Amino acid sequence: MTVTIDGVERELEPGTTGTDLFADRRDVVVMRVDGALWDLARELPAAAAVEAVTVSEPDGLMVLRHSTAHVLAQAVQQVNPDAKLGVGPPIENGFYYDFDVAQPFTPEDLKALEKAMQRIVKEGQSFVRREVTREQALAELAHEPFKCELLTHDTEGAEGASVEIGEGDITIYDNVRRGGEVAWKDLCRGPHVPSTRVLQNGWSLMRSAAAYWKGSEKNPQLQRVYGTAWPSKEELTAYKERLAEAERRDHRRLGVEMDLFSFPDEIGSGLAVFHPKGGVVRMEMEAYSRRRHVEEGYEFVYTPHATKAQLFQTSGHLDWYADGMYPPMHMDEERDVAGNVTKQGQDYYLKPMNCPMHNLIFRSRGRSYRELPLRLFEFGTVYRNEKSGVVHGLTRARGFTQDDAHIYCTREQMKDELTTTLNFVLGLLKDYGLEDFYLELSTRNPEKSVGSDEIWEEATATLREVGLESGLELVPDPGGAAFYGPKISVQARDAIGRTWQMSTIQLDFNLPERFELEYTAPDNSRQRPVMIHRALFGSIERFFAILTEHYAGQFPVWLAPVQVRAIPVAEAFDGYLQDIAARLRAKGVRVEVDTSDERFPKKIRTASKEKIPFVLIAGGDDADAGAVSFRFRDGSQDNQVPVDEAIDRIVAAIETRAQV
């Protein structure tokens, strides 16, 4: 039979498997047959297009992690035969598996499970695929209630269930020992690596946590074990080092250490307060953004935090986004002394979005084509009713401020405006110190969208064209768009290589229709504008967190809470440094003089711990020479710099947004 292998036609004997084909390729873990991933042990069909998939490729790594999740589940049921299985998908950087067990897993339990997994790996058990009917699967897995539920009910809400069951054949994977004995089995779509020996020692269990079945608190609470898996021990070690560095940079820890912000219990989960030092950083972030927006032709608006329900009925948010909104407040109802309603009340909502209110500003008077593009900008605080389990510091909050803009333009202006907006976004992010970007194009989810196919196709094609012309990598995100239009999101990599979603640019033909927005065209006809939604930071709070972690708290001088700390070698030089500090303050520099009773070495250590960019030191020689000595964050010094030169150097570093 003829088979195309990695683009080359070959004649093979019927019954040839991927194992036969790639026997000399130890790095090949699965194969792609006519575009679908298959186990190597499966027989190749005639006329198939076959590609080798190595463990270092994204698909190969996903399979490696999925197979490791199976070994974890097998180990759990070896150690605890009463444990019931949930789902166990691969995820970014690893995998997890959910279990119904009597007691939560402890760190000691995870160590014991790792030892059991190591024994399974050393046995070299084969992953053997077996097609079954639904009835056979239910019979074999009758002791697994969650697996049976996946077989007999809708899998909606069961995150990770797609690795267990989906369209097409139902399959069970047997873990088979060398003698042919079935050691364990699981409902699974596969594919898997050929043998547990492929897993070697590039994996580790990381932690455990509670997780509701299908993500609903109405369902049983399971215990989720997270792990990571890599092709080699060296890659595992490198990943753990990246995690350790990320922990050192965690904005929640640095926020406490540097006295930037906090989350008081009295206020509530996901609602931050910024302390004076954090407030200064935020003030500088916002002030620079405001200045750049003015330069780019944006006009500033302000809108209230709450509104009547009707506004979000018009916009469609109550149809598509109600679960993400805070519950309504029923207000304005009036009753007589007998308790009878004399005036009907109505529901008010905290706003989750600013766009409906900006539409009202556009609609507040007649608009001419001469006013377009109209760029409205607001630092607008919004509120999202996030589940407590997903709230995470400043990066996933319940109340936050968006740097939100809505641009109204004609269809003829649409592409140029999108291009200009994307260039503005990228330039401004670079000003804050981010340099490494790619783009993601989120397209329509047919089950959660409004508007005609033609409108969506035009909007998506325009965004795709703008993204490709930027020269950046454009990655598809099928079904990831908002209900009203497709979007491009700017993804930025930070100093340790992590990816963060930053700015979003969404094209919207639908909300102008829903709000009946119009402008007068040159021929005096009434036309609908195109609407572009744009959040540059995403939110101030989230961007604050990203910058804190990107810089590990060592902000560039212009953003640093304290830009200069002056430390006298002895009390006699307090006045000398106070005079220099006064000159710096006159130039807008945030400077402190440490006149505390602490010893000089302790003052230096404190300034280092607080990550202050410039430390100015003055002793007798400095004062006699009319100079100061610089001490930098890395411990290096520049001694006896003339005071005028020192001031100029500090001011220049702030004005050029330099890092020191």
XYZ file of C-alpha atoms in Angstrom:
660
model
C 0.000 0.000 0.000
C 1.090 3.590 -0.630
C 1.500 5.937 2.331
C 2.875 9.498 2.365
C 5.373 9.844 5.230
C 6.551 13.347 6.128
C 5.735 14.408 2.557
C 7.396 11.451 0.802
C 5.417 8.571 -0.754
C 6.459 5.077 0.319
C 5.239 1.543 -0.326
C 4.478 -0.354 2.905
C 3.181 -3.777 3.806
C -0.451 -3.862 4.986
C -0.564 -3.924 8.785
C 2.458 -1.634 9.204
C 2.209 0.446 12.381
C 3.747 3.703 13.446
C 5.953 1.708 15.801
C 7.369 -0.148 12.794
C 7.749 3.041 10.816
C 9.551 5.105 13.440
C 11.392 2.354 15.308
C 14.715 4.175 14.982
C 13.286 7.512 16.223
C 13.242 7.522 20.025
C 12.050 11.125 20.058
C 8.808 10.258 18.204
C 5.976 9.674 20.685
C 2.854 9.767 18.452
C 2.047 10.291 14.802
C -0.275 12.532 12.862
C -2.438 10.574 10.414
C -4.448 12.688 7.966
C -4.200 15.543 10.473
C -5.320 13.575 13.564
C -3.035 12.398 16.373
C -2.716 8.607 16.604
C -0.908 6.150 18.855
C 2.198 4.688 17.226
C 0.848 1.156 17.773
C -2.087 1.678 15.383
C -1.989 0.218 11.874
C -1.635 2.730 9.078
C -4.465 2.967 6.523
C -3.701 2.960 2.827
C -3.187 6.338 1.136
C -2.771 8.051 4.503
C -0.595 11.126 5.064
C 1.586 10.372 8.073
C 3.830 12.713 10.057
C 6.116 11.956 12.964
C 5.350 13.950 16.119
C 8.304 14.356 18.466
C 8.173 14.878 22.200
C 9.580 18.391 21.846
C 6.698 19.577 19.618
C 3.611 21.153 21.270
C 1.393 18.179 20.323
C 3.999 15.673 21.451
C 4.503 17.458 24.753
C 0.727 17.543 25.299
C 0.589 13.757 24.821
C 3.528 13.254 27.193
C 1.706 15.266 29.867
C -1.578 13.457 29.299
C 0.166 10.102 29.694
C 1.788 11.309 32.916
C -1.681 12.243 34.216
C -2.758 8.628 33.593
C 0.211 7.334 35.569
C -0.765 9.677 38.423
C -4.339 8.340 38.423
C -3.064 4.758 38.385
C -0.781 5.525 41.340
C -3.607 7.151 43.308
C -5.815 4.088 42.900
C -2.925 1.802 43.829
C -2.379 3.734 47.055
C -6.099 4.332 47.673
C -8.325 1.782 45.892
C -11.453 3.686 47.023
C -10.491 6.816 45.068
C -12.863 7.675 42.230
C -11.627 9.278 39.018
C -12.702 12.632 37.617
C -10.896 13.993 34.555
C -7.185 14.401 33.884
C -6.240 16.652 30.954
C -2.894 18.116 29.921
C -2.601 21.854 30.535
C 0.019 24.510 29.913
C 3.273 23.380 31.538
C 1.785 20.171 32.927
C -1.379 18.289 33.786
C -3.876 17.648 36.544
C -6.230 14.880 37.614
C -9.333 15.173 39.811
C -10.162 12.544 42.435
C -13.025 11.879 44.803
C -11.248 10.901 48.029
C -12.241 10.988 51.683
C -9.397 13.282 52.760
C -7.512 16.038 50.920
C -4.030 15.173 49.728
C -1.150 16.295 51.940
C 2.430 17.079 50.848
C 3.413 13.694 52.289
C 0.726 12.041 50.150
C 2.180 13.654 47.027
C 5.634 12.308 47.859
C 4.204 8.813 48.290
C 2.344 9.141 44.992
C 5.540 10.166 43.203
C 7.244 6.996 44.451
C 4.320 4.895 43.203
C 4.488 6.687 39.843
C 8.220 6.004 39.586
C 7.570 2.277 40.022
C 4.943 2.357 37.242
C 7.300 4.232 34.934
C 10.113 1.709 35.536
C 7.790 -1.199 34.740
C 7.531 0.057 31.165
C 3.785 -0.479 30.947
C 2.291 -0.050 27.464
C -0.660 2.252 26.761
C -3.020 0.042 24.725
C -6.010 1.571 22.945
C -9.252 -0.387 22.856
C -12.470 0.667 21.077
C -15.652 -0.168 23.005
C -19.351 0.512 22.765
C -20.984 2.910 25.204
C -22.647 -0.067 26.894
C -19.314 -1.874 27.273
C -17.692 1.241 28.716
C -20.512 1.680 31.229
C -20.192 -1.958 32.284
C -16.412 -1.850 32.680
C -16.440 1.486 34.499
C -19.567 0.937 36.603
C -17.467 1.577 39.734
C -16.481 5.048 38.413
C -19.528 7.337 38.810
C -17.934 10.415 37.209
C -16.808 8.466 34.150
C -20.305 7.027 33.822
C -21.760 10.521 34.017
C -19.550 11.594 31.118
C -20.791 8.586 29.152
C -24.480 9.180 29.839
C -24.832 12.956 30.284
C -23.810 16.185 28.614
C -20.156 16.947 29.330
C -20.781 20.722 29.387
C -18.922 22.332 32.274
C -16.605 19.374 32.768
C -13.331 21.149 32.085
C -10.901 18.691 30.526
C -13.623 16.177 29.619
C -12.671 16.390 25.946
C -9.682 14.130 26.645
C -12.058 11.475 27.965
C -14.907 11.402 25.483
C -16.100 13.306 22.438
C -17.433 12.775 18.961
C -16.423 9.496 17.349
C -15.309 6.223 18.872
C -15.397 5.557 22.607
C -12.076 4.162 23.750
C -10.547 2.760 26.909
C -6.801 2.688 27.443
C -5.311 -0.296 29.252
C -1.970 0.023 30.990
C -0.435 -3.364 30.191
C 2.568 -4.925 31.907
C 5.215 -6.734 29.880
C 3.660 -10.113 30.612
C 0.337 -8.990 29.144
C -1.414 -8.337 32.458
C -3.682 -5.273 32.514
C -2.513 -3.183 35.456
C -5.087 -0.399 35.146
C -7.506 1.215 32.682
C -9.243 4.511 32.054
C -11.822 6.040 29.742
C -9.791 8.144 27.337
C -9.696 9.407 23.754
C -5.898 9.324 23.656
C -3.438 9.189 22.116
C -0.639 8.240 24.481
C 3.085 7.616 24.432
C 3.949 3.977 23.644
C 5.214 3.097 27.115
C 5.543 4.590 30.567
C 9.320 4.330 30.117
C 9.111 7.302 27.743
C 8.223 9.449 30.747
C 11.622 8.876 32.394
C 12.291 11.441 35.149
C 11.174 14.729 33.620
C 8.010 15.044 35.689
C 6.998 16.077 39.187
C 3.851 16.561 41.264
C 3.485 20.194 42.276
C 0.473 20.746 44.529
C -3.127 19.831 45.266
C -6.291 21.895 45.559
C -10.047 21.510 45.851
C -12.117 21.644 42.646
C -15.842 21.212 42.100
C -16.960 18.599 39.590
C -17.825 20.417 36.355
C -16.836 23.693 38.030
C -20.123 24.052 39.921
C -20.415 24.391 43.697
C -23.676 22.424 43.387
C -21.600 19.340 42.522
C -19.270 17.241 44.697
C -15.971 18.781 45.695
C -13.051 16.772 44.343
C -9.334 16.941 45.058
C -7.170 18.056 42.140
C -3.513 17.086 41.926
C -1.350 19.244 39.657
C 1.865 18.064 38.068
C 4.363 19.091 35.441
C 6.065 16.981 32.779
C 8.925 17.658 30.370
C 10.979 15.640 27.876
C 14.047 15.623 30.152
C 15.154 16.125 33.728
C 17.118 19.204 32.637
C 13.983 20.848 31.241
C 12.101 19.986 34.445
C 14.840 21.631 36.511
C 14.787 24.725 34.294
C 10.999 24.955 34.680
C 11.225 24.750 38.468
C 13.863 27.480 38.435
C 11.501 29.654 36.386
C 8.766 29.002 38.939
C 11.074 29.979 41.782
C 11.989 33.199 39.989
C 8.297 33.903 39.342
C 7.603 33.417 43.045
C 10.343 35.908 43.925
C 8.689 38.356 41.533
C 5.104 37.688 42.692
C 3.396 41.078 42.863
C 1.388 40.019 45.907
C 4.564 39.407 47.908
C 6.333 42.512 46.575
C 3.211 44.568 47.234
C 3.556 43.784 50.932
C 7.349 44.083 51.089
C 7.376 47.425 49.268
C 4.190 48.750 50.937
C 2.434 49.273 47.588
C -1.110 47.927 48.083
C -3.245 45.542 50.135
C -6.587 43.718 50.146
C -8.274 44.458 53.493
C -10.740 41.774 54.592
C -13.099 44.543 55.668
C -13.480 45.640 52.032
C -13.741 42.234 50.367
C -12.011 39.801 48.048
C -10.556 41.182 44.833
C -10.876 44.839 45.895
C -7.490 46.511 46.360
C -6.433 49.683 48.142
C -3.261 51.422 46.991
C -0.919 52.742 49.680
C 0.993 56.013 49.169
C 3.981 54.339 47.492
C 1.782 52.268 45.211
C -0.366 55.317 44.610
C 2.650 57.220 43.310
C 3.485 54.456 40.819
C -0.122 54.355 39.658
C -0.249 58.157 39.413
C 2.812 58.180 37.136
C 1.426 55.350 34.992
C -1.854 57.201 34.497
C -0.271 60.628 34.004
C 2.011 59.444 31.198
C -0.858 57.567 29.560
C -3.079 60.669 29.723
C -0.390 62.795 28.110
C 0.130 60.338 25.261
C -3.622 60.027 24.665
C -3.944 63.791 24.348
C -1.087 63.770 21.828
C -2.899 61.069 19.823
C -6.162 63.010 19.578
C -8.277 61.298 22.270
C -10.942 63.214 24.176
C -11.520 62.520 27.869
C -14.884 61.539 29.304
C -16.130 60.397 32.711
C -19.060 58.121 33.471
C -20.762 56.904 36.695
C -20.147 53.545 38.346
C -23.793 52.400 38.312
C -26.658 52.527 35.855
C -30.227 51.374 35.262
C -30.669 47.837 33.972
C -32.162 49.056 30.690
C -28.754 50.237 29.496
C -27.309 46.731 29.699
C -30.439 45.256 28.153
C -29.902 47.523 25.164
C -26.205 46.639 24.946
C -26.873 42.908 25.310
C -24.735 42.472 28.414
C -27.664 41.162 30.449
C -28.261 38.519 27.779
C -24.644 37.445 27.373
C -22.732 38.604 30.442
C -25.138 38.587 33.406
C -23.140 35.910 35.272
C -20.136 38.244 35.304
C -22.092 41.178 36.779
C -22.813 42.011 40.389
C -26.437 41.374 41.462
C -28.831 44.267 40.845
C -29.785 46.883 43.406
C -33.535 47.532 43.390
C -34.117 51.241 43.895
C -36.541 54.172 43.459
C -39.609 52.239 44.618
C -42.117 54.302 46.611
C -44.912 53.079 48.906
C -47.744 54.751 50.766
C -48.339 54.452 54.500
C -50.292 51.240 53.903
C -47.355 49.676 52.127
C -48.862 49.819 48.661
C -46.475 50.501 45.795
C -47.165 53.957 44.406
C -44.112 54.100 42.151
C -42.443 51.109 40.600
C -38.769 50.727 41.329
C -36.127 49.544 38.963
C -32.866 47.632 39.029
C -29.495 49.335 38.974
C -26.217 47.559 38.211
C -22.583 48.321 38.902
C -21.104 48.631 35.449
C -18.926 45.769 34.178
C -18.083 47.726 31.000
C -17.790 51.374 29.977
C -18.833 51.036 26.326
C -22.626 51.447 26.746
C -22.135 54.787 28.506
C -19.710 56.000 25.852
C -22.367 55.166 23.256
C -24.778 57.447 25.094
C -22.205 60.256 24.928
C -21.895 59.758 21.165
C -25.689 59.712 20.847
C -26.220 62.792 23.029
C -26.338 65.065 19.957
C -26.162 64.910 16.208
C -22.803 63.893 14.746
C -21.225 64.790 11.432
C -18.724 62.803 9.384
C -16.382 65.757 9.972
C -16.124 64.755 13.658
C -14.963 61.224 12.833
C -12.922 59.480 13.921
C -14.137 60.416 17.409
C -11.873 58.910 20.081
C -13.374 58.851 23.601
C -11.098 57.856 26.486
C -11.747 57.197 30.161
C -10.038 55.705 33.172
C -13.299 53.969 34.047
C -13.703 51.786 37.128
C -15.745 48.632 36.497
C -16.909 45.711 38.617
C -16.945 42.025 37.719
C -18.499 39.343 39.905
C -15.565 36.935 39.666
C -15.774 33.623 41.515
C -13.615 33.582 44.624
C -11.566 30.698 43.253
C -10.276 32.715 40.302
C -9.567 36.011 42.096
C -5.782 36.461 42.077
C -4.180 39.600 43.466
C -4.321 42.530 41.057
C -4.315 40.349 37.939
C -7.860 39.022 38.464
C -9.849 41.428 40.612
C -13.512 42.255 41.191
C -13.112 45.995 40.972
C -10.575 47.628 38.657
C -10.005 50.629 36.426
C -9.746 50.218 32.665
C -7.890 52.633 30.434
C -10.823 52.363 28.123
C -11.241 53.991 24.728
C -13.989 53.767 22.142
C -13.353 55.034 18.664
C -16.197 55.874 16.283
C -15.301 56.040 12.605
C -16.615 55.446 9.120
C -16.092 52.132 7.325
C -13.652 53.883 5.013
C -11.601 55.015 8.030
C -11.805 51.631 9.769
C -8.601 49.975 8.584
C -6.416 53.072 8.972
C -7.833 53.681 12.442
C -7.140 50.086 13.481
C -3.581 50.352 12.182
C -3.018 53.664 13.969
C -4.498 52.260 17.177
C -2.318 49.149 17.089
C 0.832 51.218 16.499
C -0.110 53.551 19.362
C -0.712 50.601 21.664
C 2.622 48.940 20.846
C 4.532 52.198 21.172
C 3.033 53.011 24.553
C 3.707 49.519 25.929
C 7.338 49.889 24.834
C 7.520 53.169 26.753
C 6.687 51.211 29.905
C 9.502 48.750 29.199
C 7.835 45.827 27.384
C 9.461 44.885 24.075
C 8.548 41.317 23.037
C 5.077 40.991 21.460
C 2.876 38.805 19.307
C -0.794 39.169 18.350
C -3.789 36.907 18.864
C -6.890 37.097 16.651
C -10.066 36.036 18.471
C -12.898 35.058 16.156
C -16.618 34.421 16.467
C -18.216 31.916 18.813
C -21.424 31.072 16.872
C -23.230 30.118 20.089
C -22.428 33.372 21.864
C -22.597 36.241 19.433
C -24.917 38.787 17.832
C -24.917 40.177 14.303
C -24.944 38.826 10.778
C -22.379 36.505 9.225
C -21.467 39.191 6.682
C -20.658 41.754 9.366
C -18.519 39.279 11.315
C -16.666 38.188 8.202
C -15.853 41.777 7.218
C -14.718 42.692 10.731
C -12.566 39.568 11.082
C -10.967 39.992 7.655
C -10.071 43.615 8.423
C -8.503 42.766 11.776
C -6.559 39.892 10.218
C -5.202 42.201 7.515
C -4.114 44.805 10.077
C -2.486 42.140 12.236
C -0.527 40.633 9.357
C 0.639 44.047 8.151
C 2.070 44.791 11.620
C 4.819 42.235 10.967
C 4.159 40.523 14.300
C 3.239 36.851 14.639
C -0.556 36.457 14.421
C -1.944 33.474 16.368
C -5.564 32.334 15.866
C -7.954 32.094 18.834
C -11.073 30.432 17.367
C -14.281 31.288 19.238
C -12.541 33.672 21.630
C -14.247 36.901 20.559
C -16.666 38.955 22.634
C -20.326 38.549 21.725
C -20.353 41.783 19.709
C -17.229 41.485 17.550
C -13.801 39.952 16.852
C -10.664 41.287 18.506
C -6.903 41.447 18.272
C -5.077 41.175 21.573
C -1.456 42.120 22.113
C 0.422 39.401 23.976
C 3.624 40.530 25.718
C 6.461 38.430 27.105
C 8.002 39.687 30.330
C 11.582 39.609 31.615
C 11.412 35.887 32.446
C 9.582 34.835 29.295
C 6.021 34.589 30.582
C 3.222 35.688 28.278
C 0.609 38.208 29.401
C -2.423 39.376 27.469
C -2.160 43.128 27.317
C -4.104 45.437 25.035
C -7.259 44.428 23.205
C -8.629 46.036 20.053
C -12.170 44.951 19.164
C -14.052 45.823 16.020
C -17.797 46.219 16.538
C -20.581 46.773 13.999
C -23.256 45.509 16.397
C -23.432 47.931 19.332
C -23.832 50.956 17.022
C -26.850 49.106 15.601
C -28.287 48.291 19.028
C -27.856 51.897 20.208
C -28.991 53.340 16.860
C -25.850 55.455 16.573
C -25.750 57.667 13.506
C -23.732 60.391 11.853
C -24.510 62.629 8.888
C -22.532 61.586 5.806
C -21.294 64.031 3.110
C -24.455 63.321 1.057
C -26.630 64.190 4.107
C -27.668 60.536 4.570
C -27.710 58.986 8.044
C -25.034 56.307 8.461
C -23.953 53.944 11.218
C -20.436 54.448 12.549
C -18.063 51.565 13.138
C -17.061 51.210 16.791
C -13.596 50.137 17.981
C -13.183 49.062 21.601
C -9.662 49.483 22.933
C -8.182 48.862 26.383
C -4.449 49.450 26.355
C -3.389 48.213 29.783
C -6.403 45.944 30.138
C -6.746 47.462 33.584
C -4.513 49.746 35.627
C -4.376 47.204 38.440
C -3.415 44.287 36.227
C -0.789 46.316 34.359
C 0.592 47.489 37.704
C 0.985 43.834 38.709
C 2.624 42.899 35.403
C 5.137 45.746 35.618
C 5.891 44.906 39.253
C 6.723 41.321 38.278
C 8.488 42.297 35.030
C 10.845 44.600 36.954
C 10.881 42.417 40.112
C 9.949 45.596 41.998
C 12.962 47.484 40.604
C 10.920 50.034 38.697
C 12.632 52.389 36.246
C 13.402 55.723 37.868
C 10.369 57.553 36.498
C 7.979 55.001 38.049
C 9.838 54.307 41.315
C 7.900 55.324 44.442
C 11.040 56.888 45.911
C 13.509 57.926 43.224
C 16.356 59.109 45.420
C 17.327 58.469 49.010
C 20.062 60.603 50.490
C 22.066 59.002 53.308
C 24.567 61.058 55.310
C 27.646 59.245 56.569
C 27.181 61.102 59.853
C 24.667 63.523 61.359
C 26.927 66.458 60.533
C 26.078 66.072 56.852
C 22.280 66.028 57.254
C 21.949 69.690 56.307
C 24.212 69.310 53.267
C 22.008 66.546 51.859
C 18.798 68.378 52.843
C 19.876 71.282 50.622
C 20.531 68.922 47.694
C 17.172 67.211 48.306
C 15.412 70.575 48.168
C 16.967 71.268 44.758
C 15.813 67.848 43.524
C 12.274 68.384 44.822
C 12.151 71.689 42.972
C 12.657 69.672 39.794
C 9.867 67.236 40.696
C 12.077 64.432 41.989
C 10.724 62.173 44.743
C 13.561 62.270 47.272
C 13.972 61.399 50.949
C 16.794 62.099 53.378
C 17.359 59.314 55.885
C 18.006 61.109 59.174
C 16.952 58.135 61.301
C 19.012 56.868 64.241
C 19.959 53.678 62.379
C 23.634 53.004 61.722
C 24.930 53.911 58.261
C 25.285 50.274 56.994
C 21.708 49.527 58.075
C 20.447 52.574 56.141
C 22.215 51.321 53.015
C 20.684 47.835 53.407
C 17.212 49.331 53.917
C 17.501 51.403 50.739
C 18.626 48.312 48.830
C 15.722 46.256 50.165
C 13.287 48.996 49.117
C 14.790 48.865 45.587
C 15.447 52.624 45.407
C 17.142 53.539 42.094
C 19.535 56.222 43.338
C 21.152 56.407 46.762
C 23.164 59.590 47.339
C 25.856 59.406 50.017
C 27.710 62.358 51.479
C 30.624 62.478 53.916
C 33.421 64.958 54.627
C 35.268 64.564 51.337
C 32.020 64.872 49.363
C 30.932 68.010 51.187
C 34.366 69.634 50.813
C 34.281 68.948 47.066
C 30.640 70.029 46.618
C 29.853 66.496 45.483
C 27.921 63.352 46.334
C 28.554 59.646 45.788
C 26.048 57.499 43.911
C 25.218 53.983 45.057
C 23.176 51.885 42.628
C 20.863 48.898 43.022
C 23.582 46.408 42.045
C 25.886 47.703 44.793
C 28.217 49.611 42.482
C 29.173 53.205 43.298
C 30.218 56.366 41.463
C 32.082 58.539 43.914
C 32.414 62.316 44.275
C 30.113 63.381 41.461
C 29.646 67.194 41.459
C 26.214 68.104 42.800
C 25.055 69.886 39.628
C 26.082 66.900 37.518
C 24.374 64.502 39.946
C 21.109 66.447 39.753
C 21.283 66.582 35.959
C 21.946 62.843 35.794
C 18.934 62.027 37.993
C 16.588 64.352 36.113
C 17.756 62.958 32.748
C 17.131 59.376 33.911
C 13.565 60.321 34.859
C 12.849 62.239 31.656
C 14.175 59.443 29.419
C 12.377 56.748 31.460
C 15.722 54.996 31.963
C 16.315 51.870 33.996
C 19.285 51.910 36.389
